[in-house]
PDB file of C-alpha atoms in Angstrom:
ATOM      1  CA  MET A   5      52.626 -19.819  -0.403  1.00 75.00           C
ATOM      2  CA  MET A   6      50.479 -18.070  -3.019  1.00 80.00           C
ATOM      3  CA  LEU A   7      49.852 -21.366  -4.816  1.00 81.00           C
ATOM      4  CA  GLU A   8      48.737 -22.987  -1.598  1.00 83.00           C
ATOM      5  CA  ILE A   9      46.225 -20.193  -0.971  1.00 84.00           C
ATOM      6  CA  LYS A  10      44.916 -20.429  -4.541  1.00 82.00           C
ATOM      7  CA  SER A  11      44.640 -24.188  -4.244  1.00 82.00           C
ATOM      8  CA  PHE A  12      42.816 -23.907  -0.922  1.00 78.00           C
ATOM      9  CA  LEU A  13      40.333 -21.370  -2.313  1.00 78.00           C
ATOM     10  CA  LYS A  14      39.738 -23.494  -5.429  1.00 80.00           C
ATOM     11  CA  ASP A  15      39.083 -26.594  -3.297  1.00 75.00           C
ATOM     12  CA  PHE A  16      36.848 -24.564  -0.968  1.00 73.00           C
ATOM     13  CA  ALA A  17      34.760 -23.258  -3.886  1.00 74.00           C
ATOM     14  CA  ARG A  18      34.227 -26.767  -5.276  1.00 76.00           C
ATOM     15  CA  ASP A  19      33.429 -28.346  -1.920  1.00 71.00           C
ATOM     16  CA  GLU A  20      29.680 -28.905  -1.530  1.00 69.00           C
ATOM     17  CA  ARG A  21      29.667 -30.263   1.999  1.00 69.00           C
ATOM     18  CA  GLY A  22      27.518 -28.154   4.334  1.00 62.00           C
ATOM     19  CA  SER A  23      25.711 -26.312   1.547  1.00 66.00           C
ATOM     20  CA  LEU A  24      22.331 -27.450   2.851  1.00 70.00           C
ATOM     21  CA  ALA A  25      23.034 -25.867   6.233  1.00 75.00           C
ATOM     22  CA  VAL A  26      24.036 -22.598   4.563  1.00 75.00           C
ATOM     23  CA  GLU A  27      20.905 -22.582   2.404  1.00 79.00           C
ATOM     24  CA  THR A  28      18.777 -23.291   5.466  1.00 81.00           C
ATOM     25  CA  VAL A  29      20.348 -20.409   7.372  1.00 83.00           C
ATOM     26  CA  ILE A  30      19.584 -18.105   4.433  1.00 86.00           C
ATOM     27  CA  ILE A  31      16.024 -19.227   3.652  1.00 90.00           C
ATOM     28  CA  LEU A  32      14.622 -19.997   7.131  1.00 90.00           C
ATOM     29  CA  PRO A  33      14.346 -16.352   8.272  1.00 90.00           C
ATOM     30  CA  ILE A  34      12.648 -15.470   4.979  1.00 92.00           C
ATOM     31  CA  LEU A  35      10.126 -18.288   5.403  1.00 92.00           C
ATOM     32  CA  PHE A  36       9.497 -17.275   9.024  1.00 91.00           C
ATOM     33  CA  TRP A  37       8.954 -13.620   8.006  1.00 91.00           C
ATOM     34  CA  ALA A  38       6.579 -14.707   5.190  1.00 91.00           C
ATOM     35  CA  TYR A  39       4.536 -16.838   7.623  1.00 91.00           C
ATOM     36  CA  LEU A  40       4.262 -13.973  10.136  1.00 90.00           C
ATOM     37  CA  SER A  41       3.331 -11.566   7.326  1.00 90.00           C
ATOM     38  CA  MET A  42       0.545 -13.842   6.102  1.00 92.00           C
ATOM     39  CA  PHE A  43      -0.740 -14.175   9.651  1.00 91.00           C
ATOM     40  CA  ALA A  44      -0.667 -10.384  10.158  1.00 90.00           C
ATOM     41  CA  ILE A  45      -2.476  -9.733   6.859  1.00 90.00           C
ATOM     42  CA  PHE A  46      -5.112 -12.341   7.701  1.00 93.00           C
ATOM     43  CA  ASP A  47      -5.563 -10.757  11.128  1.00 90.00           C
ATOM     44  CA  ALA A  48      -6.028  -7.305   9.579  1.00 90.00           C
ATOM     45  CA  TYR A  49      -8.745  -8.603   7.235  1.00 92.00           C
ATOM     46  CA  ARG A  50     -10.377 -10.483  10.109  1.00 93.00           C
ATOM     47  CA  GLN A  51     -10.433  -7.364  12.289  1.00 91.00           C
ATOM     48  CA  HIS A  52     -11.859  -5.295   9.446  1.00 93.00           C
ATOM     49  CA  ALA A  53     -14.686  -7.839   9.001  1.00 94.00           C
ATOM     50  CA  ILE A  54     -15.394  -7.862  12.754  1.00 94.00           C
ATOM     51  CA  ASN A  55     -15.533  -4.055  12.849  1.00 93.00           C
ATOM     52  CA  GLN A  56     -17.849  -3.976   9.830  1.00 95.00           C
ATOM     53  CA  LYS A  57     -20.216  -6.472  11.464  1.00 95.00           C
ATOM     54  CA  ALA A  58     -20.173  -4.366  14.635  1.00 94.00           C
ATOM     55  CA  ALA A  59     -21.080  -1.254  12.626  1.00 95.00           C
ATOM     56  CA  PHE A  60     -23.988  -3.070  10.935  1.00 96.00           C
ATOM     57  CA  THR A  61     -25.193  -4.331  14.323  1.00 96.00           C
ATOM     58  CA  ILE A  62     -25.118  -0.840  15.814  1.00 96.00           C
ATOM     59  CA  GLY A  63     -26.900   0.541  12.746  1.00 95.00           C
ATOM     60  CA  ASP A  64     -29.603  -2.093  13.180  1.00 95.00           C
ATOM     61  CA  ILE A  65     -30.009  -1.238  16.879  1.00 95.00           C
ATOM     62  CA  VAL A  66     -30.317   2.487  16.145  1.00 95.00           C
ATOM     63  CA  SER A  67     -32.742   1.906  13.257  1.00 94.00           C
ATOM     64  CA  ARG A  68     -35.178   0.128  15.605  1.00 94.00           C
ATOM     65  CA  GLN A  69     -35.470   3.037  18.056  1.00 93.00           C
ATOM     66  CA  THR A  70     -38.933   4.557  18.314  1.00 92.00           C
ATOM     67  CA  THR A  71     -38.099   6.977  21.129  1.00 93.00           C
ATOM     68  CA  PRO A  72     -35.528   9.782  20.829  1.00 93.00           C
ATOM     69  CA  ILE A  73     -31.968   8.721  21.556  1.00 93.00           C
ATOM     70  CA  ASP A  74     -29.596  10.750  23.735  1.00 93.00           C
ATOM     71  CA  ALA A  75     -25.960  11.017  24.847  1.00 92.00           C
ATOM     72  CA  SER A  76     -26.188   8.038  27.211  1.00 94.00           C
ATOM     73  CA  PHE A  77     -27.542   5.880  24.365  1.00 94.00           C
ATOM     74  CA  LEU A  78     -24.611   6.985  22.208  1.00 93.00           C
ATOM     75  CA  THR A  79     -22.193   6.130  25.028  1.00 92.00           C
ATOM     76  CA  GLY A  80     -23.768   2.680  25.187  1.00 93.00           C
ATOM     77  CA  MET A  81     -23.341   2.241  21.444  1.00 94.00           C
ATOM     78  CA  ARG A  82     -19.663   3.123  21.764  1.00 92.00           C
ATOM     79  CA  GLY A  83     -19.359   0.510  24.502  1.00 91.00           C
ATOM     80  CA  ALA A  84     -21.096  -1.999  22.228  1.00 92.00           C
ATOM     81  CA  LEU A  85     -18.617  -1.114  19.465  1.00 92.00           C
ATOM     82  CA  LYS A  86     -15.678  -1.774  21.781  1.00 90.00           C
ATOM     83  CA  TYR A  87     -17.191  -5.072  22.905  1.00 91.00           C
ATOM     84  CA  LEU A  88     -18.218  -6.311  19.460  1.00 91.00           C
ATOM     85  CA  SER A  89     -14.916  -5.354  17.827  1.00 88.00           C
ATOM     86  CA  ASN A  90     -12.817  -6.862  20.642  1.00 84.00           C
ATOM     87  CA  SER A  91     -11.185  -3.464  21.008  1.00 76.00           C
ATOM     88  CA  ASP A  92      -9.537  -2.516  24.262  1.00 70.00           C
ATOM     89  CA  SER A  93      -8.541   0.776  22.689  1.00 63.00           C
ATOM     90  CA  SER A  94      -9.898   3.878  24.364  1.00 69.00           C
ATOM     91  CA  GLU A  95      -9.652   5.562  20.969  1.00 79.00           C
ATOM     92  CA  ALA A  96     -12.630   3.725  19.446  1.00 89.00           C
ATOM     93  CA  ALA A  97     -15.106   6.319  18.190  1.00 91.00           C
ATOM     94  CA  ILE A  98     -18.564   6.299  16.676  1.00 94.00           C
ATOM     95  CA  ARG A  99     -20.470   8.891  14.668  1.00 95.00           C
ATOM     96  CA  ILE A 100     -24.215   8.503  14.110  1.00 96.00           C
ATOM     97  CA  THR A 101     -26.005  10.809  11.688  1.00 95.00           C
ATOM     98  CA  SER A 102     -29.574  11.083  10.493  1.00 95.00           C
ATOM     99  CA  VAL A 103     -29.610  12.056   6.810  1.00 95.00           C
ATOM    100  CA  ARG A 104     -32.623  12.887   4.633  1.00 94.00           C
ATOM    101  CA  TRP A 105     -33.059  13.450   0.892  1.00 93.00           C
ATOM    102  CA  ASN A 106     -34.409  16.784  -0.337  1.00 92.00           C
ATOM    103  CA  GLU A 107     -35.857  16.130  -3.791  1.00 91.00           C
ATOM    104  CA  ASN A 108     -36.463  19.833  -4.490  1.00 91.00           C
ATOM    105  CA  LYS A 109     -32.796  20.769  -4.063  1.00 91.00           C
ATOM    106  CA  LYS A 110     -31.463  17.382  -5.199  1.00 91.00           C
ATOM    107  CA  GLU A 111     -29.228  17.095  -2.152  1.00 92.00           C
ATOM    108  CA  TYR A 112     -28.882  15.224   1.107  1.00 94.00           C
ATOM    109  CA  ARG A 113     -29.483  17.106   4.367  1.00 94.00           C
ATOM    110  CA  ARG A 114     -28.383  16.293   7.895  1.00 94.00           C
ATOM    111  CA  ASP A 115     -31.074  16.128  10.584  1.00 94.00           C
ATOM    112  CA  TRP A 116     -28.535  15.607  13.357  1.00 95.00           C
ATOM    113  CA  SER A 117     -25.043  14.194  13.785  1.00 95.00           C
ATOM    114  CA  LYS A 118     -23.427  13.102  17.048  1.00 94.00           C
ATOM    115  CA  VAL A 119     -19.992  11.733  17.909  1.00 94.00           C
ATOM    116  CA  GLN A 120     -18.803   9.660  20.840  1.00 91.00           C
ATOM    117  CA  GLY A 121     -15.037   9.331  21.195  1.00 86.00           C
ATOM    118  CA  SER A 122     -12.135  11.352  19.891  1.00 83.00           C
ATOM    119  CA  GLY A 123     -11.258  11.960  16.271  1.00 76.00           C
ATOM    120  CA  PRO A 124     -14.176  12.622  13.948  1.00 88.00           C
ATOM    121  CA  LYS A 125     -16.313  15.750  14.037  1.00 93.00           C
ATOM    122  CA  PRO A 126     -20.109  15.785  13.633  1.00 93.00           C
ATOM    123  CA  LEU A 127     -21.165  15.999  10.007  1.00 92.00           C
ATOM    124  CA  THR A 128     -22.619  19.210   8.595  1.00 92.00           C
ATOM    125  CA  ASN A 129     -25.066  19.815   5.752  1.00 91.00           C
ATOM    126  CA  ASN A 130     -22.132  20.786   3.527  1.00 93.00           C
ATOM    127  CA  ASP A 131     -20.444  17.467   4.299  1.00 92.00           C
ATOM    128  CA  VAL A 132     -23.390  15.315   3.215  1.00 92.00           C
ATOM    129  CA  LYS A 133     -25.169  17.321   0.523  1.00 89.00           C
ATOM    130  CA  ASN A 134     -23.298  15.795  -2.439  1.00 89.00           C
ATOM    131  CA  TRP A 135     -22.893  12.215  -1.215  1.00 92.00           C
ATOM    132  CA  HIS A 136     -24.746  10.812  -4.223  1.00 90.00           C
ATOM    133  CA  SER A 137     -22.159   8.068  -4.651  1.00 91.00           C
ATOM    134  CA  ARG A 138     -22.065   7.154  -0.943  1.00 92.00           C
ATOM    135  CA  LEU A 139     -25.760   7.124  -0.015  1.00 91.00           C
ATOM    136  CA  PRO A 140     -28.705   5.312  -1.615  1.00 91.00           C
ATOM    137  CA  VAL A 141     -31.327   6.770  -3.917  1.00 90.00           C
ATOM    138  CA  MET A 142     -34.270   7.889  -1.790  1.00 91.00           C
ATOM    139  CA  VAL A 143     -37.638   9.591  -2.201  1.00 91.00           C
ATOM    140  CA  HIS A 144     -38.337  13.128  -0.958  1.00 92.00           C
ATOM    141  CA  ASN A 145     -37.834  13.452   2.829  1.00 89.00           C
ATOM    142  CA  ASP A 146     -36.865   9.792   3.189  1.00 92.00           C
ATOM    143  CA  ARG A 147     -34.223   9.226   5.871  1.00 94.00           C
ATOM    144  CA  VAL A 148     -31.334   6.872   6.610  1.00 95.00           C
ATOM    145  CA  ILE A 149     -29.253   6.392   9.721  1.00 95.00           C
ATOM    146  CA  LEU A 150     -25.564   6.640   8.936  1.00 95.00           C
ATOM    147  CA  VAL A 151     -23.213   4.835  11.332  1.00 96.00           C
ATOM    148  CA  GLU A 152     -19.477   5.403  11.065  1.00 95.00           C
ATOM    149  CA  THR A 153     -17.036   3.572  13.310  1.00 94.00           C
ATOM    150  CA  PHE A 154     -13.368   4.319  13.884  1.00 93.00           C
ATOM    151  CA  VAL A 155     -11.270   1.664  15.668  1.00 91.00           C
ATOM    152  CA  ASP A 156      -7.483   1.668  15.974  1.00 89.00           C
ATOM    153  CA  TYR A 157      -5.730  -1.450  14.695  1.00 87.00           C
ATOM    154  CA  ASP A 158      -2.267  -2.492  15.812  1.00 86.00           C
ATOM    155  CA  PRO A 159      -0.807  -5.430  13.806  1.00 85.00           C
ATOM    156  CA  PRO A 160       0.304  -8.394  15.936  1.00 85.00           C
ATOM    157  CA  PHE A 161       3.786  -8.488  14.348  1.00 82.00           C
ATOM    158  CA  ALA A 162       6.075  -5.835  12.866  1.00 83.00           C
ATOM    159  CA  THR A 163       6.277  -7.278   9.357  1.00 82.00           C
ATOM    160  CA  GLY A 164       5.545  -4.133   7.378  1.00 81.00           C
ATOM    161  CA  LEU A 165       1.881  -3.433   8.166  1.00 81.00           C
ATOM    162  CA  GLN A 166       1.364  -0.034   9.742  1.00 87.00           C
ATOM    163  CA  ASN A 167      -0.834   0.906  12.670  1.00 86.00           C
ATOM    164  CA  ARG A 168      -4.070   2.317  11.261  1.00 87.00           C
ATOM    165  CA  THR A 169      -7.619   3.250  12.061  1.00 88.00           C
ATOM    166  CA  ILE A 170     -10.220   0.935  10.568  1.00 89.00           C
ATOM    167  CA  GLU A 171     -13.161   3.050   9.419  1.00 92.00           C
ATOM    168  CA  ASN A 172     -16.587   1.711   8.507  1.00 93.00           C
ATOM    169  CA  PHE A 173     -19.445   3.526   6.811  1.00 94.00           C
ATOM    170  CA  VAL A 174     -22.883   1.855   6.913  1.00 95.00           C
ATOM    171  CA  PHE A 175     -26.398   3.164   6.521  1.00 94.00           C
ATOM    172  CA  THR A 176     -29.737   1.728   7.550  1.00 94.00           C
ATOM    173  CA  LYS A 177     -33.294   2.860   6.979  1.00 94.00           C
ATOM    174  CA  PRO A 178     -35.310   3.473  10.187  1.00 94.00           C
ATOM    175  CA  ARG A 179     -37.522   0.426  10.720  1.00 93.00           C
ATOM    176  CA  TYR A 180     -40.398   1.219  13.082  1.00 90.00           C
ATOM    177  CA  ALA A 181     -40.646   5.003  12.770  1.00 88.00           C
ATOM    178  CA  PRO A 182     -40.193   7.433   9.894  1.00 90.00           C
ATOM    179  CA  GLN A 183     -37.082   8.832  11.533  1.00 89.00           C
ATOM    180  CA  VAL A 184     -34.831   8.408  14.562  1.00 92.00           C
ATOM    181  CA  LEU A 185     -34.871  11.520  16.721  1.00 91.00           C
ATOM    182  CA  TRP A 186     -32.151  13.035  18.898  1.00 92.00           C
ATOM    183  CA  GLN A 187     -33.088  14.283  22.357  1.00 88.00           C
ATOM    184  CA  ASN A 188     -30.981  17.158  23.693  1.00 78.00           C
TER     185      ASN A 188
END
């Protein structure tokens, strides 16, 4: 009886019939997961690029304002962000800040900072004063409009990518006026 079992196991180990089916069953799920992962990573990069283009577009719109902007304008910019980024998330947020350079103190100063949406807080002078590596070199009292966008991203497949908030940080110099004003 024991010899028959040993003989059967030895024959079974040497038998190569059906090995292709076994290999296919092992490798096919791995290939499918790899394909979905590549698609999810591509989608994350695509969404990041779309959000960045939306932030640049909003920065360009704000930089062209010659009249003071207000809360309804900011609400419209948040709506534009949702539209341009293809975001149906109610958590999309935008923060617009006017920043100037003070040559005497060698620091950046905030003229005003406003937020639409939940999450970020308005920036303070302490937040921006040492942003030498984040903002451009400017002359005394020169200003830039800083646009920050925050859009939630949910990957299309659960392949290891986590839900995250895509944040963009862009700045634009005012185009038709020396500064963009905020109207209370």
